[in-house]
Amino acid sequence: DVKVTQSSRYLVKRTGEKVFLECVQDMDHENMFWYRQDPGLGLRLIYFSYDVKMKEKGDIPEGYSVSREKKERFSLILESASTNQTSMYLCASSRPGTYSYEQYFGPGTRLTVT
Amino acid sequence: AQSVTQLDSHVSVSEGTPVLLRCNYSSSYSPSLFWYVQHPNKGLQLLLKYTSAATLVKGINGFEAEFKKSETSFHLTKPSAHMSDAAEYFCVVSGPYNNNDMRFGAGTRLTVKP
């Protein structure tokens, strides 16, 4: 059974803290993604990675960075958390190639910044 | 650029009655289209996908969707709602070259009344 796991289900951080969200997949997928989900906005892509150490910005990269040192692990970093980054964060992975390939999602991390 | 519009933010049905969740897409090429479901506090799970084969696509849990190019629609249906269908549903379009650029609708929350 394919699996994408995220390090925390719920996280509460203070404004200005550095925050790390971890994602691990066991499907040997090349592609990995970070999204944030907000009510009424659906999912918006923050960053994606198509290989180790490779990354590309998505639609809303400001205030975030990512790291991919190993194929199975993709980290999202909030350098200095702010209250407007309170959201649900979803990690996904997929095979590379055509646009018919679906993405597989983790359970999400609900981050609250106070 | 491709996009999707989910025409209803909230749909409420009685158990045992049909479900219709509406999605229109915009694309300048032949896209891949997906429906994902998200149960409370869970990640997204793929229900079904269209990838230019049969226009009527069957998915899990009795759901199906029909791709209508002339109407640019990809509505999700189920003949008889079950309480366990209560969730949020996302229509997604992918492409044009690969699945790194998936566009999510804002979501439709389905409520099932006993």
Coordinates of N, CA and C in Angstrom, one line a residue:
Chain A
D1 N 0.8 -1.2 0.0 CA 0.0 0.0 0.0 C 0.9 1.3 0.0
V2 N 0.6 2.2 -0.9 CA 1.4 3.4 -1.0 C 1.2 4.3 0.2
K3 N 2.3 5.0 0.5 CA 2.2 5.8 1.7 C 3.0 7.0 1.7
V4 N 2.3 8.1 2.1 CA 3.0 9.4 2.3 C 2.7 9.8 3.7
T5 N 3.7 10.0 4.5 CA 3.5 10.4 5.9 C 4.1 11.8 6.2
Q6 N 3.5 12.4 7.1 CA 3.9 13.8 7.5 C 4.2 13.7 9.0
S7 N 5.2 14.4 9.4 CA 5.8 14.3 10.8 C 4.8 14.7 11.9
S8 N 3.9 15.6 11.7 CA 3.0 16.0 12.7 C 1.6 16.2 12.1
R9 N 0.6 15.9 12.9 CA -0.7 16.2 12.5 C -1.2 17.6 12.9
Y10 N -0.7 18.0 14.1 CA -1.1 19.3 14.6 C 0.2 19.9 15.2
L11 N 0.3 21.2 14.9 CA 1.5 21.9 15.3 C 1.1 23.3 15.7
V12 N 1.6 23.8 16.9 CA 1.4 25.2 17.3 C 2.7 25.9 17.5
K13 N 2.9 27.0 16.8 CA 4.2 27.7 16.9 C 3.9 29.2 17.2
R14 N 5.0 29.8 17.6 CA 4.9 31.3 17.9 C 5.4 32.1 16.7
T15 N 4.9 33.2 16.6 CA 5.3 34.2 15.5 C 6.9 34.3 15.6
G16 N 7.5 34.2 14.5 CA 9.0 34.4 14.4 C 9.8 33.1 14.6
E17 N 9.1 32.0 15.0 CA 9.8 30.8 15.1 C 10.2 30.2 13.7
K18 N 11.2 29.4 13.7 CA 11.5 28.6 12.5 C 10.8 27.3 12.6
V19 N 10.1 26.9 11.5 CA 9.2 25.7 11.6 C 9.7 24.8 10.5
F20 N 9.8 23.5 10.8 CA 10.1 22.4 9.9 C 8.9 21.5 9.7
L21 N 8.5 21.3 8.5 CA 7.4 20.2 8.3 C 8.1 19.2 7.4
E22 N 8.0 17.9 7.9 CA 8.7 16.8 7.2 C 7.7 15.9 6.5
C23 N 8.1 15.4 5.3 CA 7.2 14.5 4.6 C 8.1 13.4 4.0
V24 N 7.6 12.1 4.2 CA 8.3 11.0 3.7 C 7.4 10.1 2.9
Q25 N 7.9 9.6 1.7 CA 7.1 8.7 0.9 C 7.9 7.4 0.6
D26 N 7.1 6.3 0.5 CA 7.8 5.0 0.4 C 7.6 4.4 -1.0
M27 N 7.2 5.3 -2.0 CA 6.9 4.7 -3.3 C 8.0 4.9 -4.3
D28 N 9.1 5.4 -3.9 CA 10.2 5.7 -4.8 C 9.9 6.7 -5.9
H29 N 9.0 7.7 -5.5 CA 8.6 8.7 -6.5 C 9.6 9.8 -6.6
E30 N 9.8 10.2 -7.9 CA 10.7 11.3 -8.1 C 10.1 12.7 -7.7
N31 N 8.8 12.8 -7.9 CA 8.2 14.1 -7.7 C 7.6 14.2 -6.3
M32 N 7.8 15.3 -5.6 CA 7.2 15.6 -4.3 C 6.8 17.1 -4.3
F33 N 5.7 17.3 -3.6 CA 5.0 18.6 -3.6 C 4.6 19.0 -2.2
W34 N 4.6 20.3 -2.0 CA 4.0 20.9 -0.8 C 2.9 21.9 -1.2
Y35 N 1.7 21.7 -0.6 CA 0.6 22.6 -0.8 C 0.1 23.1 0.5
R36 N -0.6 24.3 0.4 CA -1.3 24.7 1.6 C -2.8 24.8 1.2
Q37 N -3.7 24.4 2.2 CA -5.1 24.3 1.9 C -5.8 25.3 2.9
D38 N -6.6 26.2 2.3 CA -7.3 27.2 3.0 C -8.8 27.1 2.6
P39 N -9.7 27.3 3.5 CA -11.2 27.2 3.1 C -11.5 28.1 2.0
G40 N -12.2 27.6 1.0 CA -12.7 28.4 -0.2 C -11.6 28.6 -1.2
L41 N -10.4 28.2 -1.0 CA -9.3 28.4 -1.9 C -8.7 27.1 -2.5
G42 N -9.2 26.0 -2.0 CA -8.7 24.7 -2.5 C -7.2 24.5 -2.1
L43 N -6.5 23.9 -2.9 CA -5.0 23.6 -2.6 C -4.2 24.5 -3.5
R44 N -3.2 25.1 -2.9 CA -2.3 26.0 -3.7 C -0.9 25.5 -3.5
L45 N -0.2 25.4 -4.6 CA 1.2 24.8 -4.6 C 2.2 25.8 -4.1
I46 N 3.0 25.3 -3.1 CA 4.0 26.2 -2.6 C 5.4 25.9 -3.3
Y47 N 5.8 24.7 -3.3 CA 7.0 24.2 -4.0 C 6.8 22.8 -4.5
F48 N 7.6 22.4 -5.5 CA 7.7 21.0 -5.8 C 9.1 20.7 -6.1
S49 N 9.4 19.4 -6.0 CA 10.8 18.9 -6.3 C 10.7 17.7 -7.3
Y50 N 11.5 17.7 -8.3 CA 11.4 16.6 -9.3 C 12.7 15.7 -9.2
D51 N 13.5 16.0 -8.2 CA 14.7 15.1 -8.0 C 15.4 15.6 -6.7
V52 N 16.3 14.8 -6.2 CA 17.1 15.2 -5.1 C 17.8 16.5 -5.3
K53 N 17.7 17.4 -4.4 CA 18.3 18.8 -4.5 C 17.7 19.7 -5.5
M54 N 16.7 19.2 -6.3 CA 16.1 20.1 -7.3 C 14.7 20.5 -6.8
K55 N 14.4 21.8 -7.0 CA 13.1 22.4 -6.6 C 12.7 23.4 -7.5
E56 N 11.4 23.7 -7.5 CA 10.8 24.8 -8.3 C 9.8 25.4 -7.5
K57 N 9.6 26.7 -7.7 CA 8.6 27.5 -6.9 C 7.2 27.2 -7.5
G58 N 6.3 27.1 -6.6 CA 4.9 27.0 -7.1 C 4.2 28.4 -7.1
D59 N 3.0 28.5 -6.8 CA 2.2 29.7 -6.9 C 2.4 30.6 -5.7
I60 N 2.8 30.1 -4.6 CA 2.8 30.9 -3.3 C 4.1 30.6 -2.5
P61 N 5.3 30.8 -3.1 CA 6.5 30.4 -2.4 C 7.0 31.4 -1.3
E62 N 6.4 32.6 -1.3 CA 7.0 33.6 -0.4 C 6.8 33.2 1.1
G63 N 7.9 33.3 1.8 CA 7.9 33.0 3.2 C 8.2 31.5 3.5
Y64 N 8.5 30.7 2.4 CA 8.8 29.3 2.6 C 10.0 29.0 1.8
S65 N 10.7 27.9 2.3 CA 11.8 27.3 1.5 C 11.6 25.8 1.7
V66 N 12.4 25.0 0.9 CA 12.2 23.6 0.9 C 13.6 22.9 0.9
S67 N 13.7 21.7 1.3 CA 14.9 20.9 1.2 C 14.6 19.5 0.8
R68 N 15.4 19.0 -0.1 CA 15.3 17.6 -0.5 C 16.7 17.0 -0.6
E69 N 17.1 16.4 0.4 CA 18.4 15.8 0.5 C 18.4 14.3 0.1
K70 N 17.3 13.7 0.3 CA 17.1 12.3 0.0 C 15.8 12.1 -0.9
K71 N 15.8 11.1 -1.7 CA 14.6 11.0 -2.6 C 13.3 10.8 -1.9
E72 N 13.3 10.1 -0.7 CA 12.0 9.9 -0.1 C 11.6 11.0 0.9
R73 N 12.4 12.0 1.1 CA 12.1 13.0 2.1 C 12.1 14.4 1.5
F74 N 11.0 15.2 1.9 CA 10.9 16.5 1.4 C 10.4 17.4 2.5
S75 N 11.2 18.4 2.8 CA 10.9 19.2 4.0 C 10.5 20.6 3.6
L76 N 9.5 21.2 4.3 CA 9.0 22.5 4.1 C 9.5 23.3 5.3
I77 N 10.1 24.5 5.0 CA 10.6 25.3 6.1 C 10.0 26.7 6.1
L78 N 9.5 27.1 7.2 CA 9.0 28.5 7.4 C 10.1 29.2 8.2
E79 N 10.8 30.1 7.5 CA 12.0 30.7 8.2 C 11.6 31.5 9.4
S80 N 10.5 32.2 9.3 CA 10.1 33.0 10.4 C 8.6 33.1 10.4
A81 N 8.0 32.1 11.1 CA 6.5 31.9 11.0 C 5.7 33.2 11.3
S82 N 4.7 33.4 10.6 CA 3.8 34.5 10.8 C 2.3 34.0 10.9
T83 N 1.5 34.8 11.4 CA 0.1 34.3 11.7 C -0.6 34.0 10.4
N84 N -0.3 34.7 9.3 CA -0.9 34.4 8.0 C -0.5 33.1 7.4
Q85 N 0.4 32.4 8.1 CA 0.8 31.0 7.6 C 0.1 29.9 8.4
T86 N -0.8 30.3 9.2 CA -1.7 29.4 9.9 C -2.6 28.7 8.8
S87 N -2.5 27.4 8.7 CA -3.1 26.7 7.5 C -3.0 25.2 7.7
M88 N -3.6 24.5 6.8 CA -3.3 23.0 6.6 C -2.3 22.9 5.5
Y89 N -1.3 22.1 5.8 CA -0.2 21.8 4.8 C -0.2 20.4 4.4
L90 N -0.3 20.2 3.1 CA -0.4 18.8 2.6 C 0.8 18.5 1.7
C91 N 1.4 17.4 1.9 CA 2.5 16.9 1.1 C 2.0 15.9 0.1
A92 N 2.6 15.8 -1.1 CA 2.1 14.8 -2.1 C 3.4 14.3 -2.8
S93 N 3.2 13.1 -3.4 CA 4.3 12.6 -4.3 C 3.6 12.0 -5.5
S94 N 4.4 11.8 -6.6 CA 4.0 11.2 -7.8 C 5.1 10.7 -8.6
R95 N 4.8 9.8 -9.6 CA 5.7 9.5 -10.6 C 5.9 10.7 -11.5
P96 N 7.1 10.8 -12.2 CA 7.2 11.8 -13.2 C 6.6 11.4 -14.5
G97 N 6.5 12.4 -15.4 CA 6.0 12.0 -16.7 C 4.8 12.7 -17.1
T98 N 3.9 12.0 -17.7 CA 2.7 12.6 -18.3 C 1.8 13.2 -17.3
Y99 N 0.9 14.0 -17.7 CA -0.1 14.6 -16.8 C -1.2 13.7 -16.4
S100 N -1.2 12.5 -16.8 CA -2.2 11.6 -16.4 C -1.9 10.9 -15.1
Y101 N -0.7 11.1 -14.5 CA -0.3 10.5 -13.3 C -0.9 11.2 -12.1
E102 N -1.6 10.5 -11.2 CA -2.1 11.2 -10.1 C -1.1 11.4 -9.0
Q103 N -1.4 12.3 -8.1 CA -0.6 12.6 -6.9 C -1.1 11.9 -5.7
Y104 N -0.3 11.4 -4.8 CA -0.6 10.7 -3.6 C -0.4 11.6 -2.4
F105 N -1.3 11.8 -1.6 CA -1.3 12.8 -0.5 C -1.0 12.2 0.9
G106 N -0.3 12.9 1.7 CA -0.2 12.6 3.1 C -1.5 13.1 3.9
P107 N -1.5 12.8 5.2 CA -2.7 13.2 6.0 C -2.8 14.7 6.3
G108 N -1.7 15.4 6.1 CA -1.8 16.9 6.4 C -1.2 17.2 7.8
T109 N -0.7 18.4 7.9 CA -0.3 19.0 9.1 C -1.1 20.3 9.3
R110 N -1.8 20.4 10.4 CA -2.5 21.6 10.7 C -1.7 22.5 11.5
L111 N -1.2 23.6 11.0 CA -0.2 24.5 11.7 C -1.0 25.7 12.2
T112 N -0.8 26.0 13.4 CA -1.3 27.3 14.0 C -0.2 28.1 14.5
V113 N -0.1 29.4 14.0 CA 0.9 30.3 14.4 C 0.3 31.4 15.3
T114 N 0.7 31.5 16.5 CA 0.1 32.4 17.4 C 1.0 33.6 17.7
Chain B
A1 N -3.6 29.0 -19.6 CA -3.5 28.2 -18.3 C -4.8 27.5 -18.1
Q2 N -4.7 26.4 -17.4 CA -5.9 25.6 -17.2 C -6.4 26.0 -15.8
S3 N -7.7 25.7 -15.6 CA -8.3 26.0 -14.3 C -9.6 25.2 -14.2
V4 N -10.1 25.0 -13.0 CA -11.4 24.4 -12.8 C -12.3 25.3 -11.9
T5 N -13.5 25.2 -12.1 CA -14.5 25.8 -11.2 C -15.5 24.8 -10.7
Q6 N -15.6 24.7 -9.4 CA -16.6 23.9 -8.8 C -17.8 24.8 -8.5
L7 N -18.9 24.4 -9.1 CA -20.0 25.4 -9.1 C -20.8 25.5 -7.8
D8 N -20.6 24.6 -6.9 CA -21.3 24.6 -5.6 C -20.3 24.5 -4.5
S9 N -20.3 25.4 -3.5 CA -19.4 25.2 -2.4 C -19.9 24.2 -1.4
H10 N -21.2 24.0 -1.4 CA -21.8 23.1 -0.4 C -23.0 22.4 -1.1
V11 N -23.1 21.1 -1.0 CA -24.3 20.3 -1.4 C -24.8 19.5 -0.3
S12 N -26.1 19.5 -0.1 CA -26.7 18.7 0.9 C -27.7 17.8 0.3
V13 N -27.6 16.5 0.7 CA -28.5 15.5 0.1 C -29.0 14.6 1.3
S14 N -30.1 13.9 1.1 CA -30.5 12.9 2.0 C -29.9 11.5 1.7
E15 N -29.7 10.7 2.7 CA -29.1 9.4 2.5 C -30.1 8.6 1.5
G16 N -29.4 7.9 0.5 CA -30.2 7.2 -0.4 C -30.6 7.9 -1.7
T17 N -30.4 9.2 -1.7 CA -30.7 10.0 -2.9 C -29.5 10.3 -3.7
P18 N -29.7 10.7 -5.0 CA -28.5 10.8 -5.9 C -27.6 12.0 -5.5
V19 N -26.3 11.9 -5.8 CA -25.4 13.0 -5.6 C -24.9 13.5 -6.9
L20 N -24.9 14.9 -7.0 CA -24.3 15.5 -8.2 C -23.4 16.7 -7.7
L21 N -22.1 16.5 -8.0 CA -21.2 17.6 -7.7 C -20.6 18.1 -9.1
R22 N -20.8 19.4 -9.3 CA -20.5 20.0 -10.6 C -19.1 20.6 -10.7
C23 N -18.5 20.3 -11.9 CA -17.1 20.9 -12.1 C -17.0 21.3 -13.6
N24 N -16.6 22.5 -13.8 CA -16.3 22.9 -15.2 C -14.8 23.2 -15.3
Y25 N -14.2 22.9 -16.4 CA -12.8 23.1 -16.6 C -12.5 24.1 -17.7
S26 N -11.4 24.7 -17.7 CA -10.9 25.5 -18.8 C -9.5 25.0 -19.1
S27 N -9.4 24.7 -20.4 CA -8.1 24.2 -20.9 C -8.0 24.4 -22.4
S28 N -6.8 24.7 -22.9 CA -6.6 24.9 -24.3 C -6.1 23.6 -25.0
Y29 N -6.0 22.5 -24.2 CA -5.6 21.3 -24.8 C -6.5 20.2 -24.2
S30 N -6.2 18.9 -24.4 CA -7.0 17.9 -23.9 C -6.4 17.5 -22.5
P31 N -7.1 17.8 -21.5 CA -6.5 17.7 -20.1 C -6.7 16.3 -19.5
S32 N -6.0 16.1 -18.4 CA -6.4 15.0 -17.5 C -7.2 15.7 -16.4
L33 N -8.3 15.0 -15.9 CA -9.1 15.5 -14.9 C -9.3 14.4 -13.8
F34 N -9.3 14.9 -12.6 CA -9.4 14.1 -11.4 C -10.5 14.6 -10.4
W35 N -11.0 13.6 -9.7 CA -11.8 14.0 -8.5 C -11.1 13.3 -7.3
Y36 N -10.8 14.1 -6.3 CA -10.3 13.7 -5.0 C -11.3 13.9 -3.9
V37 N -11.3 13.1 -2.9 CA -12.1 13.2 -1.7 C -11.3 13.4 -0.5
Q38 N -11.7 14.3 0.4 CA -11.0 14.5 1.7 C -12.0 14.4 2.8
H39 N -11.8 13.3 3.6 CA -12.6 13.2 4.8 C -12.0 14.1 5.9
P40 N -12.8 14.4 6.9 CA -12.4 15.3 8.0 C -11.0 14.9 8.6
N41 N -10.1 15.9 8.6 CA -8.8 15.7 9.2 C -8.0 14.6 8.5
K42 N -8.2 14.4 7.2 CA -7.5 13.4 6.5 C -6.9 14.0 5.2
G43 N -6.0 13.3 4.6 CA -5.4 13.8 3.3 C -6.4 13.5 2.2
L44 N -6.0 13.8 1.0 CA -6.8 13.6 -0.2 C -6.6 12.2 -0.8
Q45 N -7.8 11.6 -1.1 CA -7.8 10.3 -1.7 C -8.3 10.4 -3.1
L46 N -7.7 9.7 -4.1 CA -8.2 9.8 -5.5 C -9.5 8.9 -5.6
L47 N -10.5 9.6 -6.1 CA -11.8 8.9 -6.4 C -11.7 8.3 -7.8
L48 N -11.3 9.1 -8.8 CA -11.3 8.7 -10.2 C -10.5 9.7 -11.0
K49 N -10.2 9.2 -12.3 CA -9.5 10.1 -13.1 C -9.8 9.9 -14.6
Y50 N -9.8 10.9 -15.4 CA -10.0 10.8 -16.8 C -8.7 11.2 -17.5
T51 N -8.3 10.3 -18.5 CA -7.1 10.5 -19.2 C -7.2 10.3 -20.7
S52 N -8.3 10.7 -21.2 CA -8.6 10.7 -22.7 C -8.9 9.3 -23.2
A53 N -9.3 8.4 -22.4 CA -9.8 7.1 -22.8 C -11.3 7.2 -22.8
A54 N -12.0 6.4 -22.1 CA -13.5 6.4 -22.0 C -14.0 7.7 -21.4
T55 N -15.0 8.3 -21.9 CA -15.5 9.5 -21.3 C -16.3 9.3 -20.0
L56 N -16.8 8.2 -19.8 CA -17.5 7.9 -18.6 C -16.5 7.1 -17.7
V57 N -16.2 7.7 -16.6 CA -15.1 7.1 -15.7 C -15.8 6.6 -14.4
K58 N -15.5 5.4 -14.1 CA -16.0 4.8 -12.8 C -14.9 4.9 -11.8
G59 N -15.2 5.2 -10.6 CA -14.3 5.3 -9.5 C -14.6 4.4 -8.3
I60 N -14.0 4.7 -7.2 CA -14.3 3.9 -6.0 C -15.6 4.3 -5.3
N61 N -16.1 3.5 -4.5 CA -17.3 3.8 -3.7 C -18.5 4.1 -4.5
G62 N -18.6 3.7 -5.7 CA -19.8 3.9 -6.5 C -19.9 5.2 -7.2
F63 N -18.9 6.0 -7.2 CA -18.8 7.3 -7.9 C -18.5 7.1 -9.3
E64 N -19.0 8.0 -10.2 CA -18.5 8.1 -11.5 C -18.6 9.5 -12.0
A65 N -17.9 9.8 -13.1 CA -17.9 11.1 -13.7 C -17.9 11.0 -15.2
E66 N -18.5 12.0 -15.9 CA -18.5 12.0 -17.3 C -17.8 13.2 -17.9
F67 N -16.8 12.9 -18.8 CA -16.1 14.0 -19.4 C -16.9 14.5 -20.6
K68 N -17.3 15.7 -20.6 CA -18.1 16.3 -21.8 C -17.3 17.5 -22.3
K69 N -16.7 17.2 -23.4 CA -15.8 18.3 -24.0 C -16.6 19.5 -24.5
S70 N -17.8 19.2 -25.1 CA -18.6 20.3 -25.6 C -19.1 21.2 -24.5
E71 N -19.2 20.7 -23.3 CA -19.7 21.5 -22.2 C -18.6 21.9 -21.2
T72 N -17.4 21.4 -21.5 CA -16.2 21.6 -20.7 C -16.5 21.3 -19.2
S73 N -17.2 20.1 -19.0 CA -17.6 19.7 -17.7 C -17.1 18.3 -17.3
F74 N -17.0 18.1 -16.0 CA -16.6 16.8 -15.5 C -17.3 16.6 -14.2
H75 N -18.6 16.4 -14.3 CA -19.4 16.3 -13.0 C -19.3 15.0 -12.4
L76 N -19.3 15.0 -11.1 CA -19.2 13.7 -10.3 C -20.6 13.3 -9.8
T77 N -21.0 12.0 -10.0 CA -22.3 11.6 -9.6 C -22.2 10.2 -8.8
K78 N -23.2 10.0 -8.1 CA -23.4 8.7 -7.4 C -24.9 8.5 -7.3
P79 N -25.4 7.3 -7.6 CA -26.8 7.1 -7.6 C -27.5 7.2 -6.2
S80 N -26.8 6.8 -5.2 CA -27.4 6.7 -3.9 C -26.4 7.1 -2.8
A81 N -26.6 8.2 -2.1 CA -25.7 8.7 -1.1 C -25.7 7.8 0.1
H82 N -24.5 7.7 0.7 CA -24.4 7.0 2.0 C -23.8 8.0 3.0
M83 N -24.1 7.8 4.3 CA -23.6 8.7 5.3 C -22.1 8.9 5.2
S84 N -21.4 7.8 4.9 CA -19.9 7.9 4.8 C -19.4 8.7 3.7
D85 N -20.3 9.2 2.8 CA -19.8 10.0 1.6 C -19.7 11.5 2.1
A86 N -20.1 11.8 3.3 CA -19.9 13.2 3.7 C -18.5 13.5 3.8
A87 N -18.1 14.5 3.1 CA -16.6 14.9 2.9 C -16.5 16.1 2.1
E88 N -15.3 16.5 1.8 CA -15.0 17.6 0.8 C -14.5 17.0 -0.4
Y89 N -14.9 17.4 -1.6 CA -14.6 16.9 -2.9 C -13.9 18.0 -3.7
F90 N -12.8 17.6 -4.3 CA -12.0 18.5 -5.1 C -11.9 18.0 -6.6
C91 N -12.2 18.9 -7.5 CA -12.0 18.6 -8.9 C -10.7 19.2 -9.3
V92 N -9.9 18.5 -10.1 CA -8.5 18.9 -10.4 C -8.3 18.7 -11.9
V93 N -7.6 19.6 -12.5 CA -7.1 19.5 -13.9 C -5.6 19.5 -13.9
S94 N -5.0 18.7 -14.8 CA -3.6 18.5 -14.9 C -3.1 18.8 -16.3
G95 N -1.9 19.3 -16.4 CA -1.3 19.4 -17.7 C -0.6 20.8 -17.9
P96 N -0.2 21.2 -19.0 CA -0.3 20.4 -20.3 C 0.8 19.4 -20.6
Y97 N 1.9 19.6 -19.9 CA 3.0 18.7 -20.2 C 3.3 17.6 -19.2
N98 N 3.0 17.8 -18.0 CA 3.3 16.8 -17.0 C 2.4 17.1 -15.8
N99 N 2.5 16.3 -14.8 CA 1.6 16.5 -13.6 C 2.1 17.4 -12.5
N100 N 3.1 18.2 -12.9 CA 3.6 19.1 -11.9 C 2.7 20.3 -11.7
D101 N 1.8 20.5 -12.6 CA 1.0 21.7 -12.6 C -0.5 21.3 -12.5
M102 N -0.9 20.8 -11.3 CA -2.3 20.4 -11.1 C -3.0 21.6 -10.5
R103 N -4.2 21.9 -11.0 CA -5.0 23.0 -10.6 C -6.2 22.5 -9.9
F104 N -6.4 22.9 -8.6 CA -7.5 22.4 -7.8 C -8.6 23.4 -7.8
G105 N -9.9 22.8 -7.8 CA -11.0 23.7 -7.5 C -11.1 24.0 -6.0
A106 N -12.0 24.9 -5.7 CA -12.1 25.4 -4.3 C -12.7 24.4 -3.4
G107 N -13.3 23.3 -4.0 CA -13.9 22.3 -3.2 C -15.4 22.4 -3.0
T108 N -16.0 21.3 -2.9 CA -17.5 21.2 -2.6 C -17.7 20.3 -1.3
R109 N -18.3 20.9 -0.3 CA -18.5 20.1 0.9 C -19.9 19.4 0.7
L110 N -19.8 18.1 0.8 CA -21.1 17.3 0.7 C -21.5 16.9 2.1
T111 N -22.8 17.2 2.4 CA -23.4 16.8 3.7 C -24.5 15.8 3.3
V112 N -24.6 14.7 4.1 CA -25.6 13.7 3.9 C -26.4 13.6 5.1
K113 N -27.7 13.9 4.9 CA -28.7 13.9 6.0 C -29.3 12.5 6.2
P114 N -29.5 12.0 7.4 CA -30.1 10.7 7.6 C -31.6 10.7 7.2

